[in-house]
mmCIF file of C-alpha atoms in Angstrom:
data_model
loop_
_atom_site.group_PDB
_atom_site.id
_atom_site.type_symbol
_atom_site.label_atom_id
_atom_site.label_comp_id
_atom_site.label_asym_id
_atom_site.label_seq_id
_atom_site.Cartn_x
_atom_site.Cartn_y
_atom_site.Cartn_z
ATOM 1 C CA MET Y 3 20.836 -1.385 -11.648
ATOM 2 C CA LYS Y 4 22.158 2.115 -12.223
ATOM 3 C CA LYS Y 5 20.971 2.459 -15.785
ATOM 4 C CA THR Y 6 18.388 5.207 -15.958
ATOM 5 C CA PHE Y 7 16.165 5.974 -18.890
ATOM 6 C CA SER Y 8 13.230 8.226 -19.591
ATOM 7 C CA ILE Y 9 10.157 7.156 -21.529
ATOM 8 C CA LEU Y 10 7.870 9.779 -23.017
ATOM 9 C CA PHE Y 11 4.590 8.749 -24.641
ATOM 10 C CA PHE Y 12 5.540 5.115 -24.346
ATOM 11 C CA CYS Y 13 2.184 3.589 -25.171
ATOM 12 C CA LEU Y 14 -1.217 4.403 -26.609
ATOM 13 C CA GLY Y 15 -2.657 4.929 -23.134
ATOM 14 C CA VAL Y 16 -0.195 7.739 -22.471
ATOM 15 C CA ILE Y 17 -0.586 9.246 -25.936
ATOM 16 C CA ALA Y 18 -4.340 9.467 -25.466
ATOM 17 C CA PHE Y 19 -3.807 11.482 -22.297
ATOM 18 C CA SER Y 20 -0.474 13.108 -23.150
ATOM 19 C CA GLN Y 21 -1.559 16.598 -22.217
ATOM 20 C CA GLN Y 22 -1.366 15.553 -18.574
ATOM 21 C CA ILE Y 23 1.807 13.459 -18.544
ATOM 22 C CA GLU Y 24 5.063 15.352 -18.667
ATOM 23 C CA SER Y 25 7.462 12.434 -18.215
ATOM 24 C CA PHE Y 26 7.737 8.852 -17.069
ATOM 25 C CA THR Y 27 11.210 7.821 -15.905
ATOM 26 C CA THR Y 28 12.461 4.471 -14.671
ATOM 27 C CA ILE Y 29 14.974 5.063 -11.871
ATOM 28 C CA LEU Y 30 15.631 1.462 -10.772
ATOM 29 C CA ASN Y 31 15.933 -1.751 -12.764
ATOM 30 C CA ASP Y 32 16.585 -4.949 -10.849
ATOM 31 C CA LYS Y 33 15.491 -8.556 -10.520
ATOM 32 C CA ILE Y 34 12.965 -7.827 -7.791
ATOM 33 C CA SER Y 35 9.256 -7.592 -7.092
ATOM 34 C CA ILE Y 36 8.378 -4.455 -5.096
ATOM 35 C CA ARG Y 37 5.091 -4.064 -3.239
ATOM 36 C CA ALA Y 38 5.996 -1.535 -0.549
ATOM 37 C CA LEU Y 39 7.431 1.981 -0.823
ATOM 38 C CA GLU Y 40 8.332 4.743 1.635
ATOM 39 C CA LEU Y 41 9.583 8.295 1.033
ATOM 40 C CA TYR Y 42 12.283 9.779 3.249
ATOM 41 C CA ASP Y 43 15.194 12.208 2.821
ATOM 42 C CA ASN Y 44 14.252 12.880 -0.812
ATOM 43 C CA LYS Y 45 14.689 9.197 -1.585
ATOM 44 C CA VAL Y 46 12.288 6.401 -2.417
ATOM 45 C CA TRP Y 47 12.864 3.387 -0.172
ATOM 46 C CA TYR Y 48 11.684 -0.094 -1.010
ATOM 47 C CA SER Y 49 11.537 -3.666 0.224
ATOM 48 C CA GLY Y 50 11.013 -6.685 -1.975
ATOM 49 C CA THR Y 51 11.881 -10.225 -2.906
ATOM 50 C CA ASP Y 52 15.156 -12.016 -2.122
ATOM 51 C CA SER Y 53 15.483 -10.057 1.144
ATOM 52 C CA LYS Y 54 16.262 -6.856 -0.780
ATOM 53 C CA PHE Y 55 15.943 -3.421 0.815
ATOM 54 C CA GLY Y 56 17.270 -0.138 -0.513
ATOM 55 C CA PHE Y 57 16.765 3.355 -1.845
ATOM 56 C CA VAL Y 58 17.018 5.483 -4.967
ATOM 57 C CA ASP Y 59 17.619 9.224 -4.727
ATOM 58 C CA LEU Y 60 14.811 11.139 -6.428
ATOM 59 C CA LYS Y 61 17.118 13.999 -7.484
ATOM 60 C CA ASN Y 62 20.186 11.980 -8.450
ATOM 61 C CA HIS Y 63 19.083 8.558 -9.668
ATOM 62 C CA GLU Y 64 22.662 7.330 -9.740
ATOM 63 C CA ASN Y 65 22.708 7.657 -5.960
ATOM 64 C CA GLN Y 66 21.225 4.381 -4.860
ATOM 65 C CA LYS Y 67 22.000 1.574 -2.457
ATOM 66 C CA GLN Y 68 20.682 -1.906 -1.816
ATOM 67 C CA ILE Y 69 21.315 -4.278 1.081
ATOM 68 C CA SER Y 70 20.164 -7.773 2.018
ATOM 69 C CA LEU Y 71 18.165 -8.070 5.224
ATOM 70 C CA SER Y 72 18.763 -11.816 5.505
ATOM 71 C CA ASP Y 73 20.918 -14.611 4.148
ATOM 72 C CA LYS Y 74 17.653 -16.365 3.347
ATOM 73 C CA LYS Y 75 15.658 -15.351 0.282
ATOM 74 C CA LEU Y 76 12.765 -13.798 2.157
ATOM 75 C CA GLN Y 77 9.876 -11.939 0.536
ATOM 76 C CA PHE Y 78 9.004 -8.523 1.910
ATOM 77 C CA ARG Y 79 5.687 -6.850 1.105
ATOM 78 C CA THR Y 80 5.616 -4.417 4.009
ATOM 79 C CA LEU Y 81 7.606 -1.304 4.830
ATOM 80 C CA ALA Y 82 6.981 1.580 7.246
ATOM 81 C CA GLN Y 83 8.982 4.092 9.239
ATOM 82 C CA ASP Y 84 9.271 6.206 12.352
ATOM 83 C CA ASN Y 85 11.742 9.047 12.870
ATOM 84 C CA ASN Y 86 14.752 6.803 13.401
ATOM 85 C CA ALA Y 87 14.171 3.546 11.579
ATOM 86 C CA PHE Y 88 12.401 1.573 8.888
ATOM 87 C CA TYR Y 89 10.468 -1.581 9.682
ATOM 88 C CA ALA Y 90 9.769 -4.525 7.377
ATOM 89 C CA ILE Y 91 8.152 -7.916 7.936
ATOM 90 C CA ASN Y 92 8.658 -10.895 5.680
ATOM 91 C CA ILE Y 93 5.624 -12.820 4.533
ATOM 92 C CA GLU Y 94 5.242 -16.460 5.537
ATOM 93 C CA SER Y 95 6.311 -18.104 8.787
ATOM 94 C CA PRO Y 96 8.298 -17.350 10.805
ATOM 95 C CA ALA Y 97 7.413 -13.692 10.319
ATOM 96 C CA ASN Y 98 10.421 -11.655 11.412
ATOM 97 C CA PHE Y 99 10.044 -7.969 12.228
ATOM 98 C CA PHE Y 100 13.157 -6.183 10.969
ATOM 99 C CA LYS Y 101 14.257 -2.773 12.206
ATOM 100 C CA ILE Y 102 16.651 -0.878 9.909
ATOM 101 C CA ASN Y 103 18.512 2.108 11.359
ATOM 102 C CA LYS Y 104 18.163 5.146 9.100
ATOM 103 C CA LYS Y 105 21.683 6.397 9.798
ATOM 104 C CA ASP Y 106 23.777 3.312 9.031
ATOM 105 C CA LEU Y 107 21.178 0.897 7.533
ATOM 106 C CA LYS Y 108 22.119 -1.776 10.045
ATOM 107 C CA SER Y 109 19.236 -4.156 10.633
ATOM 108 C CA GLU Y 110 18.075 -6.357 13.486
ATOM 109 C CA ILE Y 111 15.111 -8.619 14.205
ATOM 110 C CA VAL Y 112 13.099 -7.036 17.028
ATOM 111 C CA PHE Y 113 10.026 -9.307 17.076
ATOM 112 C CA ALA Y 114 8.910 -12.589 15.547
ATOM 113 C CA ASP Y 115 5.660 -14.468 14.983
ATOM 114 C CA THR Y 116 6.362 -18.189 14.685
ATOM 115 C CA ALA Y 117 2.783 -19.337 14.096
ATOM 116 C CA LYS Y 118 2.468 -21.470 10.977
ATOM 117 C CA THR Y 119 -0.332 -19.206 9.750
ATOM 118 C CA ALA Y 120 1.705 -15.995 10.119
ATOM 119 C CA PHE Y 121 1.446 -13.901 6.957
ATOM 120 C CA TYR Y 122 1.563 -10.138 7.499
ATOM 121 C CA ASP Y 123 -0.304 -8.180 4.841
ATOM 122 C CA ALA Y 124 0.327 -4.544 5.756
ATOM 123 C CA LEU Y 125 2.299 -2.399 8.195
ATOM 124 C CA HIS Y 126 1.252 1.154 9.041
ATOM 125 C CA PHE Y 127 2.500 3.873 11.405
ATOM 126 C CA VAL Y 128 -0.215 6.109 12.855
ATOM 127 C CA ASN Y 129 2.464 8.339 14.352
ATOM 128 C CA ASP Y 130 6.053 8.033 15.488
ATOM 129 C CA LYS Y 131 5.102 6.006 18.563
ATOM 130 C CA LEU Y 132 2.194 3.884 17.337
ATOM 131 C CA ALA Y 133 1.963 1.356 14.518
ATOM 132 C CA PHE Y 134 -0.179 -1.619 13.571
ATOM 133 C CA THR Y 135 0.317 -4.627 11.338
ATOM 134 C CA PHE Y 136 -2.069 -7.481 10.710
ATOM 135 C CA SER Y 137 -1.684 -11.067 9.681
ATOM 136 C CA ASP Y 138 -3.821 -13.832 8.308
ATOM 137 C CA ALA Y 139 -5.739 -15.293 11.222
ATOM 138 C CA ASP Y 140 -4.841 -18.383 13.205
ATOM 139 C CA LYS Y 141 -7.207 -21.354 13.445
ATOM 140 C CA ASP Y 142 -9.483 -19.441 15.820
ATOM 141 C CA ASN Y 143 -10.253 -16.930 13.029
ATOM 142 C CA LEU Y 144 -9.783 -13.981 15.373
ATOM 143 C CA LEU Y 145 -8.368 -10.779 13.931
ATOM 144 C CA LYS Y 146 -4.599 -10.943 14.396
ATOM 145 C CA LEU Y 147 -2.970 -7.578 15.018
ATOM 146 C CA ALA Y 148 0.469 -6.684 16.242
ATOM 147 C CA VAL Y 149 1.011 -3.240 17.753
ATOM 148 C CA TYR Y 150 4.086 -1.055 18.196
ATOM 149 C CA ARG Y 151 4.006 1.212 21.235
ATOM 150 C CA ASN Y 152 6.862 3.423 22.350
ATOM 151 C CA GLY Y 153 9.511 1.298 20.718
ATOM 152 C CA LYS Y 154 8.209 -2.199 21.474
ATOM 153 C CA TRP Y 155 6.163 -4.728 19.503
ATOM 154 C CA GLY Y 156 3.482 -6.974 20.959
ATOM 155 C CA MET Y 157 0.152 -8.542 20.064
ATOM 156 C CA PHE Y 158 -3.024 -6.456 20.224
ATOM 157 C CA LYS Y 159 -5.745 -8.312 22.110
ATOM 158 C CA ASN Y 160 -9.208 -8.160 20.590
ATOM 159 C CA ASN Y 161 -12.266 -10.333 20.053
ATOM 160 C CA VAL Y 162 -13.097 -9.509 16.416
ATOM 161 C CA GLN Y 163 -14.180 -12.701 14.707
ATOM 162 C CA LEU Y 164 -13.399 -12.931 11.004
ATOM 163 C CA ASN Y 165 -15.536 -14.940 8.619
ATOM 164 C CA SER Y 166 -14.289 -18.179 7.158
ATOM 165 C CA GLY Y 167 -12.064 -17.314 4.195
ATOM 166 C CA GLU Y 168 -11.786 -13.642 5.179
ATOM 167 C CA ALA Y 169 -8.212 -12.402 5.153
ATOM 168 C CA ALA Y 170 -6.346 -9.648 3.282
ATOM 169 C CA PHE Y 171 -4.026 -9.117 0.335
ATOM 170 C CA ALA Y 172 -0.348 -8.227 0.657
ATOM 171 C CA ALA Y 173 -0.521 -6.491 -2.702
ATOM 172 C CA SER Y 174 0.775 -2.997 -1.912
ATOM 173 C CA ASN Y 175 1.035 -2.557 1.874
ATOM 174 C CA THR Y 176 -2.001 -0.267 1.699
ATOM 175 C CA ASN Y 177 -4.923 -2.097 3.248
ATOM 176 C CA ILE Y 178 -4.405 -0.182 6.501
ATOM 177 C CA ALA Y 179 -5.017 3.580 6.730
ATOM 178 C CA SER Y 180 -5.436 6.071 9.548
ATOM 179 C CA SER Y 181 -6.446 9.600 10.479
ATOM 180 C CA LYS Y 182 -6.037 11.391 13.800
ATOM 181 C CA LYS Y 183 -9.163 9.680 15.097
ATOM 182 C CA PHE Y 184 -9.422 6.299 13.376
ATOM 183 C CA LEU Y 185 -7.500 3.331 12.043
ATOM 184 C CA TRP Y 186 -9.079 1.358 9.194
ATOM 185 C CA ILE Y 187 -8.303 -2.162 7.995
ATOM 186 C CA ALA Y 188 -9.691 -3.609 4.764
ATOM 187 C CA THR Y 189 -10.254 -7.340 4.481
ATOM 188 C CA GLY Y 190 -10.866 -9.418 1.397
ATOM 189 C CA GLY Y 191 -11.539 -12.896 0.118
ATOM 190 C CA LYS Y 192 -14.804 -14.655 0.909
ATOM 191 C CA ALA Y 193 -15.753 -11.539 2.870
ATOM 192 C CA SER Y 194 -14.560 -7.985 2.271
ATOM 193 C CA ARG Y 195 -15.254 -5.689 5.185
ATOM 194 C CA ILE Y 196 -13.903 -2.585 6.914
ATOM 195 C CA LEU Y 197 -12.613 -2.860 10.453
ATOM 196 C CA ARG Y 198 -12.446 0.507 12.193
ATOM 197 C CA MET Y 199 -10.618 1.314 15.404
ATOM 198 C CA ASP Y 200 -11.241 4.416 17.477
ATOM 199 C CA LEU Y 201 -7.633 5.241 18.344
ATOM 200 C CA LYS Y 202 -8.522 6.885 21.633
ATOM 201 C CA LYS Y 203 -10.804 4.112 22.904
ATOM 202 C CA GLU Y 204 -9.032 1.333 20.953
ATOM 203 C CA ASN Y 205 -12.334 -0.412 20.292
ATOM 204 C CA LEU Y 206 -12.986 -2.119 16.960
ATOM 205 C CA GLU Y 207 -16.126 -1.953 14.845
ATOM 206 C CA VAL Y 208 -16.868 -3.987 11.714
ATOM 207 C CA PHE Y 209 -18.750 -2.648 8.677
ATOM 208 C CA GLU Y 210 -20.025 -4.446 5.603
ATOM 209 C CA THR Y 211 -19.163 -3.191 2.108
ATOM 210 C CA PRO Y 212 -20.743 -3.612 -1.352
ATOM 211 C CA PHE Y 213 -17.387 -4.751 -2.754
ATOM 212 C CA ILE Y 214 -17.059 -7.814 -4.953
ATOM 213 C CA GLN Y 215 -16.363 -10.709 -2.584
ATOM 214 C CA GLY Y 216 -17.060 -14.383 -2.039
ATOM 215 C CA GLU Y 217 -13.983 -15.901 -3.679
ATOM 216 C CA PRO Y 218 -10.434 -16.038 -2.214
ATOM 217 C CA SER Y 219 -9.158 -13.689 -4.952
ATOM 218 C CA GLN Y 220 -11.826 -11.003 -4.551
ATOM 219 C CA GLY Y 221 -12.294 -7.944 -2.386
ATOM 220 C CA MET Y 222 -10.623 -4.722 -1.318
ATOM 221 C CA TYR Y 223 -6.883 -4.554 -1.957
ATOM 222 C CA SER Y 224 -6.113 -0.965 -0.984
ATOM 223 C CA ILE Y 225 -7.642 1.915 0.976
ATOM 224 C CA ASP Y 226 -6.781 5.550 1.582
ATOM 225 C CA PHE Y 227 -8.423 8.267 3.675
ATOM 226 C CA TYR Y 228 -8.223 12.035 3.332
ATOM 227 C CA ASP Y 229 -9.555 12.823 6.817
ATOM 228 C CA ASP Y 230 -11.749 11.310 9.506
ATOM 229 C CA LYS Y 231 -14.669 10.920 7.094
ATOM 230 C CA PHE Y 232 -13.749 10.557 3.408
ATOM 231 C CA GLY Y 233 -12.041 7.444 2.156
ATOM 232 C CA ILE Y 234 -11.708 5.290 -0.944
ATOM 233 C CA ALA Y 235 -11.199 1.574 -1.487
ATOM 234 C CA VAL Y 236 -10.128 -0.280 -4.648
ATOM 235 C CA GLY Y 237 -9.587 -3.888 -5.597
ATOM 236 C CA GLY Y 238 -11.322 -6.532 -7.650
ATOM 237 C CA ASP Y 239 -10.302 -10.074 -8.595
ATOM 238 C CA TYR Y 240 -6.665 -10.822 -9.447
ATOM 239 C CA THR Y 241 -7.676 -13.948 -11.378
ATOM 240 C CA LYS Y 242 -10.011 -11.884 -13.613
ATOM 241 C CA GLN Y 243 -8.191 -8.593 -13.919
ATOM 242 C CA ASP Y 244 -10.311 -7.087 -16.693
ATOM 243 C CA GLU Y 245 -13.528 -7.381 -14.693
ATOM 244 C CA ASN Y 246 -14.558 -4.033 -13.241
ATOM 245 C CA ILE Y 247 -17.823 -4.531 -11.364
ATOM 246 C CA ASN Y 248 -18.089 -3.389 -7.725
ATOM 247 C CA ASN Y 249 -14.327 -2.891 -7.356
ATOM 248 C CA ILE Y 250 -14.240 0.797 -6.322
ATOM 249 C CA ALA Y 251 -16.126 2.400 -3.433
ATOM 250 C CA THR Y 252 -16.042 5.557 -1.338
ATOM 251 C CA THR Y 253 -17.236 6.519 2.117
ATOM 252 C CA HIS Y 254 -18.204 9.891 3.561
ATOM 253 C CA ASP Y 255 -18.966 8.717 7.096
ATOM 254 C CA ALA Y 256 -15.660 7.266 8.279
ATOM 255 C CA GLY Y 257 -16.233 3.834 6.806
ATOM 256 C CA LYS Y 258 -19.688 3.036 8.190
ATOM 257 C CA THR Y 259 -21.287 2.979 4.741
ATOM 258 C CA TRP Y 260 -19.766 2.628 1.293
ATOM 259 C CA GLN Y 261 -21.012 3.703 -2.123
ATOM 260 C CA THR Y 262 -19.946 1.807 -5.244
ATOM 261 C CA GLN Y 263 -18.295 4.057 -7.845
ATOM 262 C CA ALA Y 264 -17.638 3.638 -11.578
ATOM 263 C CA SER Y 265 -18.849 0.046 -11.580
ATOM 264 C CA GLY Y 266 -18.340 -1.295 -15.096
ATOM 265 C CA LYS Y 267 -16.587 1.961 -16.054
ATOM 266 C CA ASN Y 268 -13.024 1.576 -14.811
ATOM 267 C CA ALA Y 269 -9.830 -0.198 -15.837
ATOM 268 C CA GLY Y 270 -10.385 -3.259 -13.668
ATOM 269 C CA TYR Y 271 -8.380 -4.948 -10.946
ATOM 270 C CA THR Y 272 -6.485 -2.358 -8.868
ATOM 271 C CA THR Y 273 -3.865 -2.923 -6.169
ATOM 272 C CA CYS Y 274 -3.102 0.537 -4.805
ATOM 273 C CA VAL Y 275 -4.916 3.852 -4.404
ATOM 274 C CA LYS Y 276 -3.532 7.174 -3.153
ATOM 275 C CA ILE Y 277 -5.253 10.525 -2.627
ATOM 276 C CA LYS Y 278 -3.305 13.523 -3.910
ATOM 277 C CA PRO Y 279 -1.951 15.636 -1.032
ATOM 278 C CA GLY Y 280 -3.829 18.899 -0.636
ATOM 279 C CA SER Y 281 -6.698 17.868 -2.916
ATOM 280 C CA LYS Y 282 -9.127 17.176 -0.056
ATOM 281 C CA GLY Y 283 -9.848 13.782 -1.612
ATOM 282 C CA LYS Y 284 -10.854 15.117 -5.016
ATOM 283 C CA GLU Y 285 -7.814 13.912 -6.973
ATOM 284 C CA ILE Y 286 -6.737 10.291 -6.754
ATOM 285 C CA ILE Y 287 -4.225 8.003 -8.478
ATOM 286 C CA ALA Y 288 -4.688 4.233 -8.713
ATOM 287 C CA VAL Y 289 -2.570 1.467 -10.162
ATOM 288 C CA GLY Y 290 -3.066 -2.183 -11.064
ATOM 289 C CA ASP Y 291 -1.093 -4.831 -12.889
ATOM 290 C CA LYS Y 292 -2.361 -3.527 -16.232
ATOM 291 C CA HIS Y 293 -3.072 0.177 -15.797
ATOM 292 C CA ILE Y 294 -2.532 3.515 -14.128
ATOM 293 C CA SER Y 295 -5.762 5.468 -13.619
ATOM 294 C CA TYR Y 296 -6.719 8.917 -12.390
ATOM 295 C CA SER Y 297 -9.843 10.477 -10.868
ATOM 296 C CA SER Y 298 -10.487 14.190 -10.461
ATOM 297 C CA ASP Y 299 -13.945 13.929 -8.871
ATOM 298 C CA PHE Y 300 -13.535 12.024 -5.593
ATOM 299 C CA GLY Y 301 -13.393 8.634 -7.301
ATOM 300 C CA LYS Y 302 -16.728 8.898 -9.086
ATOM 301 C CA THR Y 303 -15.232 8.620 -12.590
ATOM 302 C CA TRP Y 304 -11.850 7.369 -13.775
ATOM 303 C CA LYS Y 305 -9.557 7.899 -16.747
ATOM 304 C CA LYS Y 306 -6.938 5.318 -17.614
ATOM 305 C CA ILE Y 307 -3.815 7.392 -18.271
ATOM 306 C CA SER Y 308 -1.477 4.492 -18.999
ATOM 307 C CA ASP Y 309 -1.572 0.876 -20.166
ATOM 308 C CA GLU Y 310 1.803 0.299 -18.550
ATOM 309 C CA LYS Y 311 1.892 -3.133 -16.920
ATOM 310 C CA GLY Y 312 3.604 -4.575 -13.871
ATOM 311 C CA PHE Y 313 3.185 -1.877 -11.233
ATOM 312 C CA PHE Y 314 1.654 -2.790 -7.862
ATOM 313 C CA VAL Y 315 2.199 0.174 -5.537
ATOM 314 C CA CYS Y 316 2.350 3.972 -5.835
ATOM 315 C CA SER Y 317 2.946 7.039 -3.673
ATOM 316 C CA TRP Y 318 2.680 10.793 -4.213
ATOM 317 C CA VAL Y 319 6.021 12.594 -3.963
ATOM 318 C CA ASN Y 320 4.365 16.004 -4.317
ATOM 319 C CA GLY Y 321 1.393 17.560 -6.083
ATOM 320 C CA ASN Y 322 2.487 16.541 -9.571
ATOM 321 C CA THR Y 323 4.921 13.658 -9.053
ATOM 322 C CA ILE Y 324 4.131 10.007 -8.323
ATOM 323 C CA VAL Y 325 6.487 7.097 -7.757
ATOM 324 C CA PHE Y 326 5.535 3.547 -8.780
ATOM 325 C CA GLY Y 327 6.987 0.197 -7.748
ATOM 326 C CA GLY Y 328 6.428 -3.232 -9.167
ATOM 327 C CA ASN Y 329 7.924 -5.974 -11.246
ATOM 328 C CA SER Y 330 11.669 -5.315 -11.681
ATOM 329 C CA ARG Y 331 11.547 -1.521 -11.413
ATOM 330 C CA ILE Y 332 10.729 1.757 -9.766
ATOM 331 C CA SER Y 333 9.493 4.613 -11.980
ATOM 332 C CA VAL Y 334 8.550 8.247 -11.497
ATOM 333 C CA MET Y 335 5.700 9.988 -13.331
ATOM 334 C CA LYS Y 336 5.347 13.761 -13.568
ATOM 335 C CA LEU Y 337 1.934 15.154 -14.420
ATOM 336 C CA LYS Y 338 0.797 18.457 -15.902
ATOM 337 C CA PHE Y 339 -2.260 20.264 -14.605
#
């Protein structure tokens, strides 16, 4: 696990765009699949398969620790944090909500969903006292949300009816996003829509999107918002990863309407998208099983900067550094501008 190596110009995709990539360093190797990352205390924290949870120090890669959250081999695809703790929910039933103390890394189960259909796709903190996570629906097909308020978890009552076959993808813990005013949830499958909550009124609205949809494997996989108005969504079809039609879209009106971008002119199926801090939405990184791509014009056009495979989730560390998690590893990319 502690072996660290640096790869420069490791494939043709990087060579073609080498003037922008300074380094690409793998800082964790392990038998794990990682689909959720958090940054805290200059460390990258992760949850994954086989009940694994841990961190790697971004300055000293040898400084790392991993613990097991359960004696059972649970799969974790969610991770979020408040000031004092991390939270992670295992997929599949029963869905246990784990709280991990930041000081001593001791964990406890603070909430549980025992429904047979429980499958939590994303977990997101709006602020230190408010968080939301959503699950595949029960038989009634109502939107299933759990909410964290002032230290306690409970179910969020609503009457939003999902379509048959409409759910979400636990691909990168990024199909929930928020601003000061709104919370957005992206669905996928036989229908791929945006659910928007006014955080003050706590009412939910549902908006259609032009995204590829209609099959269980299709739809939005990841969303990110710069402010109350501009946002981007990415996805596609995980069974046809090279297809690139109607798999990227942007909004300029807080999710009411969406405009397809780069249809037929992108690297295909994408699991995670993140707007560069301070760029006002102009610069964006995206990753899929087969590529890492970059946009410098609000998502209108994209350049594949790497053919590296096996990454599912990414997060900006700062203005020129991005961390990636995926199959068996965590890596850090530094870019030149």
